[in-house]
Amino acid sequence: MAKRTIVAMPGDGIGKPVLDETIRVLEAAGFEADYITADIGWEFWCEEGNPLPQRTIDLIEKHKIALFGAITSKPKDAAFDELAPELKEKGLVYSSPIVGLRQHFGLDICMRPCKSYVGNPLNFIRRGQGNTIEEPEVDTVIFRQNTEGLYGGVEWSAPDGIVYDGLMTHPKFIKNFGKVPKEELSVSTRIFTKNATERILRAAFEHAKKYNYKSVTVCEKPNVIRETSGMMYKMAMEIQKADYPEIELWNTNIDAQMMWLTKNPETYGVLVAGNMFGDIVSDGFAGLIGGLGFACSAQFNPETGIGVFEPTHGSAPKYADYETSIVNPIAMVASACMMLDFIDENEIASKIRKAVADVIADGEVKTYDMMKMRGRANVVENGAASTTQMADAIIAKLK
Ligand code: NAI
Ligand code: MG
């Protein structure tokens, strides 16, 4: 097979060390690819006024598969302050390049598996009957709609003109907000489309079927958010009845789900939600399996074959400038394994996953988070593995 080209987007902060180490692991595992480094993030906002330059979009369009580290996003005013002086007059507005990428390429399926590793000292434990300590085995895969909903970007402050007039046609708006001065209103919409909702639901059911999960849980709030959450649940019922009768369909509310995930996380198999609730619930489950150092994520468009694979964590700016990087590369390595699955390099993916699992089970090499230390430059002196040492340990286990 022709050698692949992978677009490597380190982005900001700790994105770079985790991506560098992950590429080293991929190479050691025998994955043959060329990597083209592509520009994304804060630096390009400050220098060019665009955190997602067109040349990066072109590279992804051409090569289809990208690994992404993390970016830094800052509030509106800070974004303006840090813009190069000659760009300040241009009326540029910062928006997150990763959200932009998702929308540009229609990467509407976001998949976030949360599976506990045996021996991870960060695994969730709870008290069982007779005061025993239980460590439930978590194996939940969250499917998050990645392009619409509350992160769709359709929002206004001080809505005016036909927007305000449109809002005033809704009886609930008139009753609850009709007397509020326009300048005191901020409105963010939550738009779901049938097409995208069906795609995320079907992706969730297909995954459950392929990997023998017994249930799919729609995690929304249909009793209150009747139109969008309601539509998602109704469509899930139709799809399950017509095409997946062997899989159980459960319906939970996001708030209750956040409580249940610490009571009985082992109950849940595949979970599906809109953009924001998917974001929330996937962080919740990630917390049960070790937190951000372990939380991986894939986002893709099944029709175009374009996929971007990234850890759930951000750029952790406070650790960005350490001479020796201390952060855990496992989330990025696990995201790269999802990339390998996506391009049918399953054997190499399994090999890397087994090496990661073996390192964790051995318990000899642990990054600072796994030792429950506070992140400081001296953690390596105190026995924690650096980012590079963790990658070395994974490489040593590859067979
Ligand atoms: P963050 O995920 O960067 O860091 C939160 C904390 O989690 C860190 O301080 C650290 O204690 C821990 N952590 C994160 N990654 C870790 C790793 N690999 N190993 C060990 N510990 C780790 O989130 P935060 O601080 O809320 O945001 C920082 C910046 O990142 C912001 O500018 C934010 O906008 C951006 N961000 C970017 C994301 C992306 O690129 N997809 C996602 C989330 C935040
Ligand atoms: Mg998040």
Coordinates of C-alpha atoms and ligand atoms in Angstrom, one line a residue:
M1 CA 0.0 0.0 0.0
A2 CA 1.2 3.5 -0.8
K3 CA 2.7 5.3 2.2
R4 CA 0.2 7.6 3.9
T5 CA 0.6 11.2 4.5
I6 CA -0.7 12.4 7.9
V7 CA -1.4 16.1 8.5
A8 CA 0.2 16.8 11.9
M9 CA -1.2 19.9 13.7
P10 CA 0.5 20.4 17.1
G11 CA -1.3 23.7 17.8
D12 CA -0.5 25.4 21.1
G13 CA 1.0 24.6 24.5
I14 CA 1.2 20.9 25.3
G15 CA -0.2 20.0 21.9
K16 CA 3.4 19.9 20.6
P17 CA 5.1 17.5 23.0
V18 CA 2.2 15.0 23.1
L19 CA 2.0 15.0 19.3
D20 CA 5.8 14.6 18.9
E21 CA 5.8 11.6 21.3
T22 CA 2.8 10.1 19.7
I23 CA 4.5 10.1 16.3
R24 CA 7.5 8.4 17.8
V25 CA 5.2 5.7 19.1
L26 CA 3.5 5.3 15.7
E27 CA 6.8 5.0 14.0
A28 CA 8.1 2.5 16.5
A29 CA 5.0 0.4 16.0
G30 CA 5.7 0.1 12.3
F31 CA 3.1 2.6 11.0
E32 CA 4.6 3.9 7.8
A33 CA 3.6 7.5 7.0
D34 CA 4.9 10.9 6.1
Y35 CA 3.9 13.7 8.4
I36 CA 3.3 17.2 7.2
T37 CA 3.2 19.8 9.9
A38 CA 0.3 22.2 9.5
D39 CA -0.3 25.6 11.2
I40 CA -3.2 26.1 13.6
G41 CA -3.7 28.0 16.8
W42 CA -3.0 31.1 18.7
E43 CA 0.3 32.1 17.1
F44 CA -1.4 32.3 13.7
W45 CA -4.3 34.3 15.1
C46 CA -1.8 36.8 16.5
E47 CA 0.4 37.0 13.4
E48 CA -2.0 36.5 10.6
G49 CA -5.4 37.2 12.1
N50 CA -6.5 33.7 11.3
P51 CA -6.0 30.7 13.6
L52 CA -7.0 28.3 10.9
P53 CA -5.1 29.4 7.7
Q54 CA -6.4 28.3 4.4
R55 CA -3.2 26.3 3.7
T56 CA -4.0 24.1 6.6
I57 CA -7.5 23.5 5.3
D58 CA -6.0 22.6 1.9
L59 CA -3.6 20.1 3.4
I60 CA -6.5 18.3 5.2
E61 CA -8.6 18.4 2.1
K62 CA -5.8 16.7 0.2
H63 CA -4.6 14.2 2.7
K64 CA -7.8 13.6 4.6
I65 CA -6.3 12.3 7.9
A66 CA -5.0 14.6 10.6
L67 CA -3.7 14.4 14.1
F68 CA -4.3 17.4 16.2
G69 CA -2.7 18.3 19.6
A70 CA -4.6 21.2 21.2
I71 CA -5.2 24.9 20.8
T72 CA -5.4 27.9 23.2
S73 CA -8.5 30.0 23.0
K74 CA -8.9 33.2 24.9
P75 CA -11.8 35.6 25.4
K76 CA -12.8 38.2 22.9
D77 CA -10.9 41.1 24.4
A78 CA -7.6 39.2 25.0
A79 CA -7.8 37.9 21.5
F80 CA -8.0 41.5 20.2
D81 CA -5.2 42.7 22.4
E82 CA -2.8 40.1 21.2
L83 CA -3.4 40.7 17.5
A84 CA -0.5 42.1 15.5
P85 CA -0.8 46.0 15.5
E86 CA -1.3 46.1 11.7
L87 CA -4.3 43.8 11.9
K88 CA -6.1 45.6 14.7
E89 CA -8.1 47.8 12.3
K90 CA -9.4 45.0 10.2
G91 CA -12.4 44.1 12.3
L92 CA -11.2 40.5 12.8
V93 CA -13.1 38.3 15.3
Y94 CA -11.4 35.3 16.9
S95 CA -13.3 32.0 16.7
S96 CA -12.0 28.6 17.7
P97 CA -10.2 26.9 14.8
I98 CA -11.1 23.5 16.0
V99 CA -14.8 24.3 15.9
G100 CA -14.1 25.9 12.5
L101 CA -12.5 22.7 11.3
R102 CA -15.4 20.6 12.4
Q103 CA -17.9 22.8 10.7
H104 CA -15.8 23.3 7.5
F105 CA -15.3 19.6 6.9
G106 CA -18.6 18.4 8.4
L107 CA -16.8 16.3 11.0
D108 CA -20.1 15.7 12.6
I109 CA -19.5 12.4 14.2
C110 CA -17.4 12.7 17.4
M111 CA -16.6 9.5 19.2
R112 CA -15.1 9.4 22.7
P113 CA -14.4 6.0 24.1
C114 CA -13.9 5.8 27.9
K115 CA -12.6 2.4 28.9
S116 CA -10.8 1.8 32.2
Y117 CA -7.3 0.4 32.0
V118 CA -6.5 -2.4 34.5
G119 CA -4.2 -1.1 37.2
N120 CA -4.7 2.6 36.5
P121 CA -4.3 4.3 39.9
L122 CA -6.8 7.0 38.8
N123 CA -9.6 4.5 38.1
F124 CA -12.9 5.5 39.8
I125 CA -13.7 3.5 43.0
R126 CA -16.8 3.5 45.1
R127 CA -18.0 1.9 48.3
G128 CA -20.0 -1.3 47.9
Q129 CA -22.0 -3.5 50.2
G130 CA -20.5 -4.1 53.6
N131 CA -18.1 -1.2 53.3
T132 CA -16.1 -3.0 50.5
I133 CA -14.3 -1.0 47.8
E134 CA -15.4 -1.6 44.3
E135 CA -13.7 -0.6 41.1
P136 CA -16.4 -0.8 38.4
E137 CA -15.1 -1.6 34.9
V138 CA -16.1 1.4 32.7
D139 CA -16.5 0.7 29.0
T140 CA -18.6 3.5 27.6
V141 CA -18.4 5.1 24.1
I142 CA -19.9 8.5 23.8
F143 CA -21.1 9.7 20.4
R144 CA -21.4 13.5 20.4
Q145 CA -23.0 15.4 17.6
N146 CA -20.1 17.7 16.7
T147 CA -21.3 20.5 14.5
E148 CA -24.7 21.8 15.6
G149 CA -26.7 22.5 18.7
L150 CA -25.4 25.1 21.2
Y151 CA -22.0 25.2 19.6
G152 CA -23.5 26.1 16.2
G153 CA -22.5 29.7 16.7
V154 CA -25.9 31.2 15.9
E155 CA -26.1 33.8 18.7
W156 CA -26.8 37.4 19.4
S157 CA -26.3 40.0 22.1
A158 CA -28.9 42.8 22.1
P159 CA -30.8 41.2 19.2
D160 CA -32.5 43.7 17.1
G161 CA -34.6 44.2 13.9
I162 CA -36.1 41.1 12.4
V163 CA -34.3 38.8 14.9
Y164 CA -36.0 40.5 17.8
D165 CA -39.3 40.6 15.9
G166 CA -39.0 36.9 15.2
L167 CA -38.4 36.2 18.9
M168 CA -41.5 38.2 19.7
T169 CA -43.6 35.9 17.7
H170 CA -43.0 33.1 20.3
P171 CA -45.6 33.1 23.2
K172 CA -43.0 32.0 25.7
F173 CA -40.6 34.8 24.6
I174 CA -43.4 37.4 25.0
K175 CA -44.3 36.0 28.4
N176 CA -40.9 35.5 29.9
F177 CA -38.7 38.1 28.1
G178 CA -41.0 40.4 26.3
K179 CA -40.5 43.3 28.8
V180 CA -36.7 43.0 29.0
P181 CA -34.9 45.8 27.2
K182 CA -33.2 44.4 24.0
E183 CA -29.7 45.5 25.2
E184 CA -30.1 43.2 28.2
L185 CA -30.7 40.1 26.1
S186 CA -28.2 37.5 25.0
V187 CA -29.5 34.6 22.9
S188 CA -27.7 31.4 21.9
T189 CA -29.6 29.0 19.7
R190 CA -29.7 25.2 19.9
I191 CA -30.4 24.1 16.3
F192 CA -30.6 20.4 15.5
T193 CA -31.2 19.1 12.0
K194 CA -32.8 15.8 11.1
N195 CA -30.0 14.8 8.8
A196 CA -27.2 15.4 11.4
T197 CA -29.3 13.9 14.2
E198 CA -29.9 10.7 12.1
R199 CA -26.2 10.5 11.3
I200 CA -25.0 10.6 14.9
L201 CA -27.8 8.2 16.0
R202 CA -27.0 5.7 13.3
A203 CA -23.2 5.9 14.0
A204 CA -24.0 5.1 17.7
F205 CA -26.3 2.2 16.9
E206 CA -23.8 0.8 14.3
H207 CA -21.0 0.9 16.8
A208 CA -23.1 -0.8 19.4
K209 CA -24.0 -3.5 16.9
K210 CA -20.4 -4.0 15.7
Y211 CA -18.9 -4.3 19.1
N212 CA -21.8 -6.0 20.9
Y213 CA -22.9 -3.4 23.3
K214 CA -26.3 -4.2 24.6
S215 CA -27.7 -0.7 24.9
V216 CA -27.7 2.8 23.3
T217 CA -28.6 5.6 25.7
V218 CA -29.8 8.9 24.4
C219 CA -28.6 11.4 26.9
E220 CA -30.5 14.7 26.5
K221 CA -33.3 16.4 28.2
P222 CA -36.5 15.8 26.2
N223 CA -38.9 16.5 29.0
V224 CA -37.8 20.2 29.0
I225 CA -36.0 20.8 25.7
R226 CA -38.9 19.4 23.8
E227 CA -38.0 20.3 20.3
T228 CA -34.3 19.4 19.9
S229 CA -33.9 16.7 22.6
G230 CA -37.4 15.5 21.8
M231 CA -36.6 15.1 18.1
M232 CA -33.4 13.2 18.9
Y233 CA -35.1 10.8 21.2
K234 CA -38.1 10.3 18.8
M235 CA -35.8 9.6 15.9
A236 CA -33.8 7.1 18.1
M237 CA -36.9 5.2 18.8
E238 CA -37.8 5.0 15.1
I239 CA -34.3 3.9 14.1
Q240 CA -34.0 1.3 16.9
K241 CA -37.4 -0.2 16.0
A242 CA -36.7 -0.4 12.3
D243 CA -33.1 -1.4 12.2
Y244 CA -31.6 -2.3 15.6
P245 CA -34.4 -4.2 17.5
E246 CA -31.7 -6.4 19.3
I247 CA -30.2 -3.3 20.9
E248 CA -31.9 -1.8 23.9
L249 CA -32.7 2.0 23.7
W250 CA -32.5 3.9 27.0
N251 CA -33.3 7.5 27.5
T252 CA -31.6 9.5 30.3
N253 CA -31.6 13.2 31.2
I254 CA -28.2 14.8 31.2
D255 CA -28.4 16.0 34.8
A256 CA -29.5 12.6 36.1
Q257 CA -26.9 11.0 33.9
M258 CA -24.1 13.0 35.6
M259 CA -25.2 11.6 38.9
W260 CA -25.7 8.0 37.7
L261 CA -22.3 7.9 36.1
T262 CA -20.7 7.8 39.5
K263 CA -23.3 5.4 40.9
N264 CA -23.3 2.8 38.2
P265 CA -21.0 3.6 35.3
E266 CA -20.6 0.0 34.3
T267 CA -24.3 -0.1 33.2
Y268 CA -23.7 2.2 30.2
G269 CA -22.5 1.0 26.8
V270 CA -23.0 3.4 24.0
L271 CA -24.2 6.9 24.8
V272 CA -25.4 9.5 22.2
A273 CA -26.0 13.2 22.7
G274 CA -26.1 16.6 21.0
N275 CA -23.0 18.8 20.9
M276 CA -22.9 20.3 24.4
F277 CA -24.4 17.5 26.4
G278 CA -22.0 15.1 24.5
D279 CA -19.1 17.4 25.5
I280 CA -20.2 17.4 29.1
V281 CA -21.0 13.7 29.6
S282 CA -17.8 12.6 27.8
D283 CA -15.7 14.6 30.3
G284 CA -17.7 13.1 33.1
F285 CA -17.0 9.5 31.9
A286 CA -13.3 10.5 31.2
G287 CA -13.0 11.5 34.8
L288 CA -13.8 7.9 35.8
I289 CA -11.0 6.4 33.8
G290 CA -8.2 8.8 34.7
G291 CA -9.2 12.2 33.4
L292 CA -7.7 14.3 30.7
G293 CA -4.5 12.4 30.4
F294 CA -6.5 9.4 29.1
A295 CA -9.4 10.9 27.3
C296 CA -9.2 10.4 23.5
S297 CA -11.4 11.5 20.7
A298 CA -12.1 11.0 17.0
Q299 CA -14.1 13.2 14.7
F300 CA -14.9 12.4 11.2
N301 CA -17.1 12.6 8.2
P302 CA -17.9 9.1 7.0
E303 CA -18.8 10.3 3.5
T304 CA -15.6 12.2 2.7
G305 CA -13.3 10.0 4.7
I306 CA -11.9 13.1 6.4
G307 CA -11.0 12.5 10.0
V308 CA -9.2 14.6 12.7
F309 CA -8.0 12.8 15.8
E310 CA -7.3 14.6 19.0
P311 CA -7.1 14.2 22.8
T312 CA -10.0 15.8 24.7
H313 CA -7.7 18.0 26.7
G314 CA -6.6 21.5 25.8
S315 CA -3.2 23.2 25.6
A316 CA -2.6 23.3 29.4
P317 CA -0.7 26.6 29.1
K318 CA 0.7 26.4 32.6
Y319 CA 2.8 23.4 31.5
A320 CA 3.6 24.6 28.1
D321 CA 7.0 26.1 28.8
Y322 CA 8.5 23.4 31.0
E323 CA 11.9 22.4 29.8
T324 CA 11.0 18.8 30.3
S325 CA 7.3 18.2 29.4
I326 CA 5.5 16.5 32.2
V327 CA 2.1 15.8 30.7
N328 CA 0.6 12.4 30.0
P329 CA 0.8 11.5 26.3
I330 CA -1.6 8.6 26.6
A331 CA -4.7 10.6 25.5
M332 CA -2.9 11.6 22.3
V333 CA -1.6 8.1 21.7
A334 CA -5.0 6.6 22.2
S335 CA -6.4 9.2 19.8
A336 CA -3.8 8.1 17.2
C337 CA -5.0 4.5 17.7
M338 CA -8.5 5.7 16.8
M339 CA -7.0 7.2 13.6
L340 CA -5.4 3.8 12.9
D341 CA -8.8 2.1 13.3
F342 CA -10.3 4.6 10.9
I343 CA -7.8 3.9 8.2
D344 CA -8.0 0.1 8.8
E345 CA -4.6 -0.3 10.4
N346 CA -6.2 -2.3 13.2
E347 CA -3.3 -4.5 13.8
I348 CA -1.0 -1.6 14.6
A349 CA -3.7 0.0 16.7
S350 CA -4.1 -3.2 18.8
K351 CA -0.4 -3.4 19.2
I352 CA -0.1 0.1 20.6
R353 CA -3.2 -0.3 22.8
K354 CA -1.7 -3.4 24.3
A355 CA 1.6 -1.7 24.9
V356 CA -0.2 1.2 26.7
A357 CA -2.3 -1.2 28.8
D358 CA 0.9 -3.2 29.7
V359 CA 2.7 0.0 30.9
I360 CA -0.3 1.0 33.0
A361 CA -0.7 -2.6 34.4
D362 CA 3.0 -2.8 35.3
G363 CA 2.6 0.5 37.3
E364 CA 6.3 1.3 37.1
V365 CA 6.2 4.2 34.8
K366 CA 3.6 6.9 35.7
T367 CA 3.2 10.5 34.7
Y368 CA 2.5 13.0 37.5
D369 CA -1.2 12.8 37.1
M370 CA -1.1 9.0 37.7
M371 CA 0.9 9.7 40.9
K372 CA -1.7 12.3 42.0
M373 CA 1.0 14.9 42.2
R374 CA 0.5 18.6 41.6
G375 CA 1.8 19.5 38.2
R376 CA 5.1 21.2 38.8
A377 CA 8.5 21.3 37.0
N378 CA 10.0 19.2 39.7
V379 CA 7.7 16.2 39.4
V380 CA 10.2 14.2 37.3
E381 CA 12.8 14.6 40.1
N382 CA 10.3 13.2 42.4
G383 CA 9.7 10.1 40.5
A384 CA 7.1 10.9 37.9
A385 CA 7.7 10.0 34.3
S386 CA 8.1 12.8 31.8
T387 CA 6.1 12.8 28.5
T388 CA 9.1 11.4 26.7
Q389 CA 9.7 8.7 29.4
M390 CA 6.1 7.6 29.2
A391 CA 6.4 7.3 25.4
D392 CA 9.7 5.4 25.8
A393 CA 8.0 2.9 28.1
I394 CA 5.2 2.4 25.6
I395 CA 7.7 1.9 22.8
A396 CA 9.6 -0.6 25.0
K397 CA 6.4 -2.7 25.3
L398 CA 5.6 -2.9 21.6
K399 CA 6.1 -6.3 20.2
Ligands
NAI1 P1 -6.7 21.9 29.6 O1 -7.3 20.6 29.1 O2 -5.7 22.5 28.7 O3 -6.1 21.7 31.0 C1 -6.8 21.5 32.2 C2 -5.9 20.7 33.2 O4 -5.9 19.3 33.0 C3 -4.4 21.1 33.1 O5 -4.1 22.2 33.9 C4 -3.8 19.8 33.7 O6 -3.8 19.8 35.1 C5 -4.7 18.7 33.2 N1 -4.2 18.1 31.9 C6 -4.6 18.4 30.6 N2 -4.0 17.6 29.8 C7 -3.2 16.8 30.5 C8 -2.4 15.7 30.1 N3 -2.2 15.4 28.9 N4 -1.7 15.1 31.1 C9 -1.9 15.5 32.4 N5 -2.7 16.4 32.8 C10 -3.4 17.1 31.8 O7 -8.0 22.8 29.8 P2 -8.1 24.4 30.3 O8 -7.0 24.7 31.3 O9 -9.5 24.6 30.6 O10 -7.8 25.2 28.9 C11 -6.5 25.6 28.5 C12 -6.6 26.1 27.1 O11 -6.9 25.0 26.2 C13 -7.7 27.1 26.9 O12 -7.1 28.1 26.1 C14 -8.8 26.4 26.2 O13 -9.5 27.2 25.4 C15 -8.0 25.4 25.4 N6 -8.7 24.1 25.1 C16 -8.5 23.6 23.9 C17 -9.1 22.4 23.5 C18 -8.8 21.8 22.2 O14 -7.8 22.2 21.6 N7 -9.6 20.9 21.7 C19 -10.0 21.7 24.5 C20 -10.1 22.3 25.8 C21 -9.5 23.5 26.1
MG2 MG -14.7 19.5 26.3

